[in-house]
Amino acid sequence: MSRTMPSSLRFTEDGLGLGQLVARWAYSPPAWCLLGFLLGKGAIFGEIWPFGLAYAAVWRRGQRIRAVLPVVGVAVGLTAALGVYEAVPYYAALALISLVPVPEGRAGWLVGGALAVKAAVHYLLRPMPIVFIVALTECAFALFTLGMIKTVIERCLEQQLAHQELFVFFVALTLILSCGWSWGGFSLRLFLASWLLVLGARVGGLGVACILGPSLALLLLLLGEPTSMVLLLVTASVLTGFLYRFSWGSFASLFLALVFSVPGPVEERTLQWLLLLMAAAWLAGRVPRERLDVLARLIPGTEPFMQQDKGHDEHLKMVLDQKIDGYLTVFEELEHTLQESDHPLFKKQMQGLAELLKAIKASFSPQAHFTRELEERLLTQFASADLAYITALQCLDGFDIYGARRNLCPTRCFCQEVAAYCSGTIASQRYAVVNRNCASGNCGFQISPSPAYQVEIGKAAVARAGVSGDSQVSFEISFSKVAIVLSDGMGIGPKAQTESSMTLRLLERMIKAGYDLRTAVSLINRLLVLRNHEEMFVTIDLVVVDLFTGQLEFVKVGAAPSFIKRGREVEIIHNHTLPVGVLDQVEVEADRRTLKEGELLIMATDGVLEARRRVARKEEWMCWHLRRLQEDADPASLAERILQDSIDMADGRVDDDMMVVVARLVPAQREIEAYRRVQTSGL
């Protein structure tokens, strides 16, 4: 019954904007080679070179051909910094990293082994014990930076959430590590560190600033910068974290940090630092707020991260509540059903309950998992919309998307824009807004798949005596799946009606709760066997209609044949099993057909076909009759016409309960129900 979803989302490619073109160039092999060159040059204390080896190890985890240019860049950078002779030990380490196969998750061991080889080669060239201390220090720094470099590169190559922002951050850190350029008091490292510090305060306030500032200060200290610059960054981190909310806050905080950290009298270098700090604050203020919000969703403790996490929690609770409610209704129905049974076969009852527990366990396996890829794509696409959260849940038809803005949208149609974007992006499905709340301060919405069709259903029924033993129900399984079920209780009167209606009621609740069809029918069969004192059997005639494709999935257990009318052609769908409650085990086999727009699906109980008792091949008689049926009326009128013709064939006699259901696919319209009940006729 369920449709298999693709293992990964399929996105349609839209036009490349300027940002995408820049990202494509920035992520090209020459760009990664240049970054490898810069990291290869980066040294701590002027004597320790760990960053290039960590960078090469990250690339080694991917395709070997893709790692060639980054590793070459690292080798060239080491050569430029050390010379060929001094770089020989690092060549050996790079060769080991490039050539030795390594299992997934073992990059740290690879770096450690490479540095051990480097230490041995280095000792052969310069037999001094200090080379082993240098190797241990390089190993510690390389392992520390390995995880950060790996995260950035993977996010950039896979273009995950905030990949462009992380790439810029990575480039800035690389320049700080490798480029100690300075013109008088104009230091590139001070400019980049101040710029990153102001951006960090704008992203996460005091918490992020107080972590980022001391980290950058420690890095500058390891790179050999003066202690006054280090003290300046530490002081600025606290002040910027407090004052970042004001438009002038970044300028004032950097100015005050300079005053507090650099002793008087004012020198030329102090004025140069002041100009540099003001330029960094100005440039950081030019970064759009929406780009920073995208980056903030990756940082725990920031407001965007907490709102996104809150959205996940709320909708996970909602999904679990719906599942639990569905199972509760099933247990309540089971309790009501077993009250009338005094059958001693307690073992069989326990087997039935065990099947229930297995279904519950299977249902709570990760069906409703969050699709981070879709969420991140939506957050990036609508970064300027001031979104509080976006949550995407995989459902039976595609994805249910829940979201909210922090403020009401001016046009009151933002949710329609999201639906339109999803319709052209996700697996070629059409999406629509199914729920929205514009009354409160937050603009909330739900977007779900919108099927191409709706199904019109009409029925006609007549009872032999008072109460009909035939029952019928139609219900939505999801936004794009509708179930139509008939049940014929053997015999006539209230007892037959009780059995058939109980069967339909329990089957509906189990399917809505997420039970597999085979499990649901098997459990109902066992229940009827337990309570069957008078040999009252029932049939199940179920069809599930897919409103996206028109596919029909039939499950017939002891039911009469169904028919699909395609103009003058009529197709028969036969039954191959006994009614429910006859045997301890029942085999459920699904039969699939396709219903096109305008074609008719006719379902009937056996009383309709048995109207011509003297005819041996009753299905062929019904096909002949349906070929002559005019299709110009609504389904209820057509069902009434078929039923009346069957009664006329029996000379007006009603020897058994009779029911006819007619369904037809029509094009779907916006904001309508997935299926439409047409007037029910009764004779």
XYZ file of C-alpha atoms in Angstrom:
683
model
C 0.000 0.000 0.000
C 2.793 2.393 0.772
C 4.806 4.031 -1.949
C 8.571 3.647 -1.784
C 10.295 6.990 -1.397
C 13.633 7.700 -3.044
C 16.709 7.234 -0.878
C 17.752 10.815 -1.563
C 15.795 13.878 -2.519
C 15.693 14.725 -6.212
C 16.000 18.428 -6.840
C 15.464 20.081 -10.186
C 18.234 22.418 -11.275
C 17.226 26.039 -11.503
C 19.270 28.836 -12.994
C 22.711 29.590 -11.611
C 22.882 32.905 -9.818
C 25.984 34.952 -9.129
C 26.474 33.341 -5.724
C 26.286 29.862 -7.261
C 28.793 30.780 -9.965
C 31.206 32.155 -7.369
C 30.710 29.024 -5.252
C 31.364 26.803 -8.272
C 34.628 28.637 -8.979
C 35.607 28.698 -5.303
C 35.089 24.935 -5.015
C 37.126 24.155 -8.135
C 40.342 22.061 -7.881
C 42.644 25.088 -8.453
C 41.007 26.906 -5.528
C 41.490 23.907 -3.225
C 45.088 23.670 -4.466
C 45.663 27.324 -3.541
C 44.250 26.737 -0.062
C 46.564 23.734 0.294
C 49.501 25.960 -0.659
C 48.563 28.530 1.990
C 47.997 25.900 4.703
C 51.292 24.239 3.800
C 53.015 27.567 4.498
C 51.231 28.045 7.828
C 53.605 27.520 10.756
C 53.350 27.719 14.545
C 56.348 29.303 16.291
C 57.940 29.364 12.833
C 59.043 25.730 13.219
C 55.900 23.538 13.352
C 53.922 22.847 10.152
C 50.854 20.703 10.990
C 48.032 22.266 8.971
C 49.029 21.114 5.496
C 49.233 17.468 6.590
C 45.774 17.615 8.196
C 44.386 19.225 5.039
C 45.896 16.500 2.837
C 44.505 13.760 5.109
C 40.977 15.144 4.735
C 41.208 15.009 0.940
C 42.648 11.500 1.066
C 39.318 10.239 2.415
C 37.569 11.043 -0.880
C 38.324 10.077 -4.452
C 42.061 9.719 -5.002
C 42.080 11.684 -8.268
C 40.330 14.609 -6.595
C 43.017 14.771 -3.889
C 45.930 15.270 -6.296
C 45.837 19.066 -6.617
C 45.229 19.789 -2.893
C 48.147 17.521 -1.914
C 50.361 19.107 -4.580
C 49.401 22.524 -3.215
C 50.458 21.474 0.295
C 53.791 20.163 -1.016
C 54.486 23.390 -2.915
C 53.587 25.453 0.156
C 55.971 23.466 2.354
C 58.698 23.841 -0.264
C 58.173 27.605 -0.459
C 58.438 27.899 3.315
C 61.246 25.406 4.049
C 63.148 24.730 0.869
C 63.458 21.366 -0.828
C 65.971 19.823 1.577
C 64.111 20.735 4.771
C 60.776 19.696 3.234
C 61.916 16.122 2.456
C 60.487 14.667 5.722
C 57.132 16.265 4.915
C 57.271 14.827 1.384
C 57.549 11.383 2.986
C 54.540 12.102 5.214
C 52.499 13.355 2.243
C 53.440 10.266 0.229
C 52.215 8.018 3.035
C 48.965 9.991 3.311
C 48.416 9.844 -0.466
C 49.278 6.204 -1.124
C 48.291 4.162 1.922
C 44.616 3.051 1.924
C 42.788 3.978 5.099
C 39.364 2.790 6.363
C 36.544 5.233 7.017
C 37.017 7.129 10.261
C 40.755 6.330 10.525
C 42.154 9.626 9.199
C 43.587 10.473 12.626
C 45.628 7.278 12.667
C 46.847 8.070 9.172
C 48.064 11.516 10.253
C 49.789 10.060 13.312
C 51.527 7.403 11.225
C 52.575 9.953 8.614
C 54.127 12.197 11.257
C 55.951 9.205 12.756
C 57.493 8.531 9.335
C 58.278 12.239 9.030
C 60.048 12.192 12.417
C 62.161 9.183 11.395
C 63.213 10.756 8.098
C 63.863 14.081 9.813
C 66.081 12.354 12.387
C 68.103 10.743 9.600
C 68.692 14.170 8.079
C 69.244 15.949 11.386
C 70.013 13.473 14.202
C 68.712 15.558 17.090
C 66.123 14.450 19.712
C 64.210 17.706 19.248
C 62.752 16.404 15.980
C 60.607 13.906 17.921
C 59.245 16.660 20.189
C 58.414 18.700 17.089
C 56.658 15.674 15.559
C 54.533 15.127 18.692
C 53.546 18.798 18.737
C 52.677 18.700 15.031
C 50.598 15.570 15.606
C 48.597 17.256 18.389
C 47.848 20.338 16.293
C 47.097 18.288 13.166
C 44.588 16.075 14.974
C 42.969 19.145 16.558
C 42.440 20.861 13.194
C 41.559 17.700 11.264
C 37.918 17.627 12.404
C 37.307 21.296 11.644
C 38.842 21.097 8.166
C 36.907 17.893 7.433
C 33.574 19.494 8.414
C 34.147 22.581 6.278
C 35.279 20.693 3.177
C 32.432 18.149 3.351
C 29.815 20.880 3.767
C 31.258 22.851 0.872
C 31.513 19.907 -1.518
C 27.996 18.687 -0.663
C 26.685 22.281 -0.568
C 24.946 21.817 2.743
C 23.468 24.579 4.881
C 25.766 27.640 5.239
C 28.472 26.121 3.044
C 29.338 29.491 1.495
C 29.589 31.210 4.874
C 31.778 28.419 6.256
C 34.016 28.594 3.199
C 34.602 32.325 3.741
C 35.369 31.651 7.420
C 37.804 28.905 6.407
C 39.553 31.145 3.869
C 39.921 33.911 6.474
C 41.475 31.493 8.988
C 43.786 30.144 6.287
C 45.004 33.660 5.502
C 45.563 34.315 9.217
C 47.657 31.133 9.477
C 49.762 31.648 6.370
C 49.998 35.377 5.666
C 51.819 37.498 8.204
C 51.793 40.501 5.890
C 52.233 43.837 7.625
C 52.816 47.365 6.351
C 53.838 49.406 9.336
C 50.959 48.978 11.745
C 48.591 47.678 9.048
C 48.478 43.957 9.844
C 46.399 41.589 7.705
C 46.068 39.176 10.634
C 44.687 41.866 12.944
C 42.227 43.000 10.280
C 40.921 39.477 9.580
C 40.768 38.514 13.267
C 38.824 41.698 14.137
C 36.477 41.142 11.204
C 35.776 37.546 12.283
C 35.251 38.667 15.875
C 32.609 41.254 14.946
C 30.868 38.725 12.697
C 30.897 36.173 15.526
C 29.249 38.671 17.873
C 26.567 39.398 15.265
C 25.961 35.677 14.800
C 25.772 34.536 18.421
C 26.197 37.500 20.728
C 28.306 37.373 23.872
C 28.595 33.575 23.967
C 30.115 33.189 20.510
C 32.263 36.329 20.881
C 33.755 35.136 24.180
C 34.726 31.814 22.582
C 35.906 33.128 19.233
C 37.897 36.104 20.579
C 40.212 34.199 22.964
C 40.604 31.435 20.353
C 41.790 33.931 17.743
C 43.999 35.618 20.341
C 45.642 32.296 21.223
C 46.161 31.563 17.539
C 47.871 34.931 16.991
C 50.062 34.304 20.032
C 51.152 30.937 18.582
C 51.876 32.660 15.276
C 54.257 35.068 17.001
C 52.170 38.244 17.076
C 52.814 40.793 19.889
C 51.035 40.398 23.219
C 49.368 43.801 22.820
C 47.479 42.478 19.790
C 46.479 39.372 21.745
C 45.218 41.457 24.669
C 43.335 43.686 22.231
C 41.364 40.738 20.814
C 40.524 39.301 24.243
C 39.241 42.672 25.461
C 37.336 43.286 22.227
C 35.571 39.915 22.487
C 33.861 40.901 25.752
C 32.983 44.436 24.669
C 31.723 43.365 21.243
C 29.561 40.662 22.808
C 27.816 43.268 24.968
C 27.459 46.080 22.397
C 26.818 44.195 19.137
C 23.063 44.954 19.166
C 23.685 48.665 18.590
C 24.558 49.985 15.145
C 27.593 51.722 16.610
C 28.443 48.871 18.978
C 31.177 47.205 16.933
C 32.993 50.496 16.315
C 32.772 51.521 19.976
C 33.833 48.117 21.300
C 36.943 47.922 19.109
C 37.857 51.511 19.942
C 37.490 50.915 23.689
C 39.433 47.653 23.449
C 42.278 49.538 21.775
C 42.229 52.187 24.507
C 42.269 49.572 27.295
C 44.922 47.278 25.806
C 47.496 49.591 24.196
C 49.356 51.839 26.663
C 50.007 55.496 25.931
C 51.329 57.716 24.624
C 49.615 57.442 21.235
C 52.044 56.294 18.572
C 51.804 55.987 14.829
C 51.195 52.242 15.130
C 48.250 52.880 17.472
C 46.565 55.142 14.910
C 47.195 52.593 12.182
C 45.591 49.878 14.325
C 42.614 52.174 14.958
C 42.064 52.687 11.228
C 42.409 48.953 10.678
C 39.864 48.124 13.410
C 37.332 50.654 12.103
C 37.689 49.228 8.589
C 37.109 45.693 9.923
C 34.006 46.820 11.854
C 32.640 48.627 8.789
C 33.184 45.623 6.514
C 31.603 43.248 9.037
C 28.554 45.512 9.222
C 28.084 45.205 5.457
C 27.481 41.436 5.665
C 23.697 40.822 5.213
C 21.807 39.722 8.315
C 20.216 36.770 6.513
C 23.626 35.264 5.708
C 24.572 35.389 9.370
C 21.251 33.792 10.380
C 21.968 30.878 8.050
C 25.347 30.370 9.715
C 23.814 30.749 13.195
C 21.581 27.707 12.600
C 24.714 25.544 12.857
C 25.888 26.968 16.188
C 24.289 25.575 19.382
C 23.050 28.246 21.752
C 22.149 30.821 19.120
C 18.536 31.906 18.729
C 18.084 30.524 15.163
C 19.538 27.163 16.252
C 17.210 26.925 19.265
C 14.158 27.891 17.191
C 14.977 25.254 14.584
C 15.500 22.667 17.315
C 12.231 23.694 18.964
C 10.415 23.208 15.667
C 11.802 19.669 15.442
C 10.715 18.852 18.983
C 7.191 20.221 18.542
C 6.485 18.334 15.356
C 8.091 15.131 16.584
C 5.690 15.261 19.535
C 2.816 15.850 17.146
C 3.748 12.823 15.022
C 4.093 10.593 18.086
C 0.771 11.827 19.488
C -0.977 10.979 16.231
C 0.559 7.508 16.192
C -0.362 6.844 19.802
C -3.928 8.077 19.268
C -4.293 5.763 16.294
C -3.157 2.730 18.269
C -5.343 3.673 21.223
C -8.451 3.608 19.029
C -7.452 0.152 17.806
C -6.998 -1.178 21.342
C -10.332 0.324 22.381
C -12.033 -1.376 19.441
C -10.336 -4.670 20.282
C -11.505 -4.405 23.868
C -15.070 -3.782 22.728
C -14.923 -6.683 20.268
C -13.528 -9.258 22.712
C -16.137 -8.468 25.353
C -18.593 -10.712 23.507
C -16.178 -13.629 23.223
C -15.710 -16.398 25.795
C -13.528 -18.534 23.544
C -10.979 -20.479 25.606
C -8.121 -20.233 23.104
C -6.075 -17.811 25.143
C -2.958 -18.673 23.167
C -4.485 -17.381 19.953
C -5.463 -14.164 21.667
C -1.878 -13.688 22.765
C -0.682 -14.307 19.223
C -2.961 -11.551 18.020
C -1.686 -9.154 20.645
C 1.884 -10.088 19.708
C 1.155 -9.074 16.120
C -0.132 -5.768 17.426
C 3.064 -5.185 19.371
C 5.180 -6.041 16.333
C 3.233 -3.521 14.277
C 3.753 -0.867 16.945
C 7.488 -1.574 16.998
C 7.708 -1.361 13.211
C 5.659 1.819 13.135
C 7.964 3.633 15.529
C 11.042 2.761 13.506
C 12.352 5.909 11.850
C 9.535 6.456 9.340
C 9.010 10.077 10.392
C 12.587 11.141 10.040
C 13.684 14.676 9.460
C 15.126 15.440 6.067
C 17.930 17.853 6.803
C 18.806 18.225 3.151
C 15.387 19.639 2.279
C 15.295 21.826 5.391
C 18.683 23.318 4.616
C 17.730 23.995 1.003
C 14.572 25.824 2.103
C 16.431 27.799 4.772
C 18.973 28.877 2.178
C 16.367 29.742 -0.465
C 14.307 31.874 1.951
C 17.162 33.198 4.072
C 15.814 36.761 3.823
C 12.351 35.831 5.138
C 13.263 35.959 8.855
C 12.220 32.332 9.403
C 11.903 31.019 12.940
C 12.172 27.384 11.781
C 11.537 24.988 8.921
C 10.798 21.324 9.661
C 10.388 18.676 6.959
C 8.944 15.232 7.733
C 8.875 12.351 5.285
C 5.320 11.093 4.912
C 3.511 8.515 2.811
C 3.171 10.852 -0.179
C 6.339 12.916 -0.022
C 7.123 15.495 2.653
C 5.109 17.485 5.166
C 6.762 20.865 5.636
C 6.081 22.968 8.725
C 7.441 26.462 9.138
C 6.976 29.800 10.851
C 8.221 33.332 10.418
C 9.132 35.550 13.332
C 6.851 38.262 11.938
C 3.770 38.300 9.734
C 4.575 38.503 6.037
C 3.407 41.784 4.433
C 1.568 40.115 1.538
C 0.062 37.224 3.559
C 1.179 34.855 0.792
C 4.691 33.821 1.821
C 3.523 30.241 2.408
C 2.301 30.145 -1.208
C 5.802 31.105 -2.343
C 7.276 28.220 -0.347
C 4.695 25.823 -1.824
C 5.462 27.055 -5.346
C 9.186 26.547 -4.765
C 8.621 23.016 -3.434
C 6.361 22.187 -6.388
C 9.151 22.874 -8.848
C 11.949 21.419 -6.758
C 11.015 18.204 -4.925
C 10.678 15.087 -7.072
C 8.396 16.866 -9.595
C 5.481 16.791 -7.150
C 2.974 19.582 -6.667
C 2.741 21.037 -3.155
C 0.066 23.244 -1.628
C -0.642 25.066 1.623
C -2.950 22.879 3.710
C -2.877 24.871 6.937
C -1.755 28.324 8.000
C -2.060 30.590 10.998
C -1.779 34.310 10.333
C -3.687 35.462 13.418
C -0.894 35.312 15.988
C 2.412 37.144 16.001
C 4.135 34.226 14.250
C 3.168 33.356 10.688
C 2.879 29.550 10.755
C 2.080 27.218 7.866
C 1.968 23.594 6.752
C 2.734 22.538 3.180
C 1.991 19.036 1.909
C 1.793 17.192 -1.422
C -1.204 18.209 -3.525
C -2.536 15.324 -5.656
C -3.442 15.658 -9.315
C -6.880 14.052 -8.904
C -9.782 13.773 -6.568
C -12.153 10.840 -6.516
C -15.932 11.095 -6.611
C -17.718 8.251 -4.847
C -21.386 7.347 -4.956
C -23.300 4.325 -3.721
C -26.720 2.751 -3.813
C -27.989 -0.006 -1.519
C -31.117 -2.003 -0.784
C -31.805 -4.435 2.073
C -33.714 -7.668 1.814
C -35.318 -7.202 5.213
C -35.105 -4.029 7.264
C -31.397 -3.750 8.060
C -28.785 -4.399 5.374
C -25.853 -6.644 6.171
C -23.725 -4.804 3.595
C -21.534 -1.954 4.860
C -19.323 0.563 3.074
C -16.865 3.252 4.163
C -14.484 5.649 2.402
C -11.655 7.426 4.204
C -8.369 9.235 3.597
C -5.162 7.391 4.433
C -3.098 10.443 3.524
C -3.423 13.544 1.354
C -3.068 11.454 -1.803
C -4.455 8.048 -0.859
C -8.135 7.222 -0.409
C -9.481 3.837 0.674
C -12.875 2.490 -0.420
C -14.043 -0.589 1.495
C -17.118 -2.823 1.206
C -17.998 -5.624 3.587
C -20.767 -8.181 3.183
C -21.850 -9.909 6.375
C -23.013 -13.422 5.570
C -26.755 -13.691 5.851
C -29.131 -10.803 6.427
C -30.420 -8.630 9.234
C -28.861 -6.961 12.288
C -26.346 -9.728 12.993
C -24.834 -9.513 9.521
C -24.794 -5.726 9.757
C -23.009 -5.856 13.130
C -20.279 -8.130 11.809
C -19.662 -6.172 8.601
C -19.705 -2.738 10.277
C -17.381 -3.954 13.045
C -14.969 -5.282 10.418
C -14.936 -1.998 8.510
C -14.592 0.101 11.640
C -11.615 -1.884 12.906
C -9.984 -2.057 9.466
C -10.283 1.703 8.995
C -8.717 2.487 12.355
C -5.854 0.054 11.836
C -5.016 1.391 8.369
C -5.146 4.986 9.590
C -2.871 4.044 12.487
C -0.279 2.771 10.008
C -0.756 -1.021 10.133
C 0.276 -3.045 7.128
C -2.696 -4.455 5.184
C -1.553 -8.031 5.681
C -1.305 -7.566 9.459
C -4.646 -5.757 9.684
C -6.611 -8.370 7.721
C -4.887 -11.253 9.544
C -5.758 -9.788 12.941
C -9.384 -9.159 11.992
C -9.636 -12.727 10.698
C -8.310 -14.104 14.008
C -10.766 -11.970 15.990
C -13.704 -13.247 13.962
C -12.530 -16.836 14.447
C -12.414 -16.273 18.218
C -15.899 -14.800 18.467
C -17.511 -16.871 15.732
C -20.166 -19.004 17.481
C -22.794 -18.879 14.732
C -20.515 -19.183 11.676
C -21.031 -15.543 10.714
C -18.429 -14.706 8.082
C -17.700 -11.404 6.352
C -16.056 -10.342 3.121
C -13.578 -7.508 2.674
C -13.457 -5.643 -0.638
C -10.786 -2.932 -0.338
C -9.266 -0.635 -2.942
C -6.700 2.095 -2.245
C -6.677 4.913 -4.815
C -3.452 6.855 -5.437
C -4.549 10.381 -6.362
C -1.157 11.206 -7.901
C -0.969 8.358 -10.402
C -4.454 6.831 -10.440
C -3.057 3.465 -9.364
C -5.561 1.142 -7.685
C -4.487 -1.465 -5.144
C -7.142 -4.145 -4.595
C -7.376 -6.477 -1.616
C -10.259 -8.937 -1.918
C -11.061 -11.457 0.792
C -14.131 -13.471 -0.188
C -15.560 -10.474 -2.064
C -17.451 -10.287 -5.332
C -15.566 -9.210 -8.482
C -15.014 -5.516 -9.203
C -15.056 -3.850 -12.613
C -13.231 -0.990 -14.360
C -15.176 0.582 -17.224
C -13.019 2.245 -19.885
C -15.476 3.439 -22.493
C -16.830 0.290 -24.138
C -14.199 -1.917 -22.495
C -14.725 -3.508 -19.067
C -11.999 -5.198 -17.007
C -12.759 -7.689 -14.219
C -10.824 -7.899 -10.933
C -11.450 -11.325 -9.391
C -11.329 -12.634 -5.824
C -9.188 -15.674 -4.948
C -9.675 -16.178 -1.188
C -12.354 -17.312 1.255
C -14.232 -14.831 3.482
C -12.756 -13.562 6.727
C -13.396 -15.822 9.727
C -13.523 -19.136 7.843
C -9.909 -20.265 8.349
C -7.364 -19.493 11.060
C -5.007 -17.985 8.482
C -5.931 -15.841 5.493
C -3.646 -15.071 2.571
C -3.690 -11.431 1.490
C -2.585 -10.734 -2.076
C -2.762 -7.265 -3.590
C -3.851 -6.767 -7.200
C -2.897 -3.522 -8.950
C -4.582 -1.668 -11.794
C -4.580 1.907 -13.126
C -7.657 4.128 -13.291
C -7.485 7.076 -15.684
C -9.399 10.325 -15.527
C -13.076 9.820 -16.396
C -12.991 6.009 -16.119
C -15.332 4.228 -13.709
C -14.590 1.802 -10.886
C -17.605 -0.353 -9.977
C -17.672 -2.387 -6.760
C -20.623 -4.517 -5.698
C -21.641 -7.159 -3.185
C -22.595 -10.657 -4.313
C -26.313 -9.870 -4.080
C -26.024 -7.687 -7.192
C -24.404 -10.391 -9.319
C -26.698 -13.126 -7.948
C -29.759 -11.262 -9.248
C -29.482 -13.348 -12.433
C -29.448 -16.738 -10.711
C -30.094 -18.635 -13.941
C -26.984 -17.177 -15.611
C -23.872 -19.315 -15.056
C -21.189 -16.725 -15.907
C -22.469 -13.757 -13.962
C -19.302 -11.635 -14.421
C -19.732 -11.708 -18.200
C -23.376 -10.699 -17.820
C -22.330 -7.734 -15.668
C -19.662 -6.743 -18.214
C -22.266 -6.801 -20.993
C -24.548 -4.658 -18.880
C -21.800 -2.149 -17.979
C -20.769 -1.715 -21.627
C -24.237 -0.343 -22.335
C -24.155 1.995 -19.324
C -24.107 5.710 -20.159
C -21.446 7.622 -18.190
C -23.025 11.081 -18.282
C -24.415 11.039 -14.717
C -22.753 11.439 -11.315
C -21.461 8.307 -9.499
C -24.459 8.081 -7.150
C -26.905 8.117 -10.076
C -24.838 5.530 -11.922
C -24.765 3.279 -8.837
C -28.534 3.615 -8.474
C -29.021 2.786 -12.156
C -26.866 -0.369 -11.924
C -28.683 -1.472 -8.773
C -32.124 -0.866 -10.278
C -31.209 -2.780 -13.448
C -30.114 -5.756 -11.309
C -33.430 -5.695 -9.441
C -35.313 -5.500 -12.734
C -33.397 -8.547 -13.987
C -34.706 -10.435 -10.935
C -38.298 -9.409 -11.767
C -38.320 -6.955 -8.874
C -37.314 -9.482 -6.226
C -34.645 -8.701 -3.609
C -33.382 -12.078 -2.436
C -30.219 -10.728 -0.763
C -28.790 -7.461 0.498
C -27.415 -5.499 -2.458
C -24.935 -2.606 -2.668
C -23.174 -0.881 -5.573
C -20.342 1.667 -5.262
C -19.132 3.723 -8.232
C -15.951 5.844 -8.143
C -14.480 8.167 -10.755
C -11.287 10.255 -10.935
C -11.647 13.942 -11.777
C -8.997 16.710 -11.881
C -8.189 18.124 -8.465
C -8.847 21.731 -7.586
C -7.191 23.917 -4.974
C -8.374 23.770 -1.389
C -10.748 20.827 -1.848
C -11.027 17.484 -0.147
C -9.037 14.590 -1.499
C -12.242 12.698 -2.196
C -15.775 13.921 -2.618
C -18.830 12.055 -1.374
C -21.632 12.195 -3.856
C -25.214 11.719 -2.750
C -25.966 8.231 -1.519
C -28.969 6.526 -2.960
C -31.043 3.863 -1.318
C -33.987 1.876 -2.567
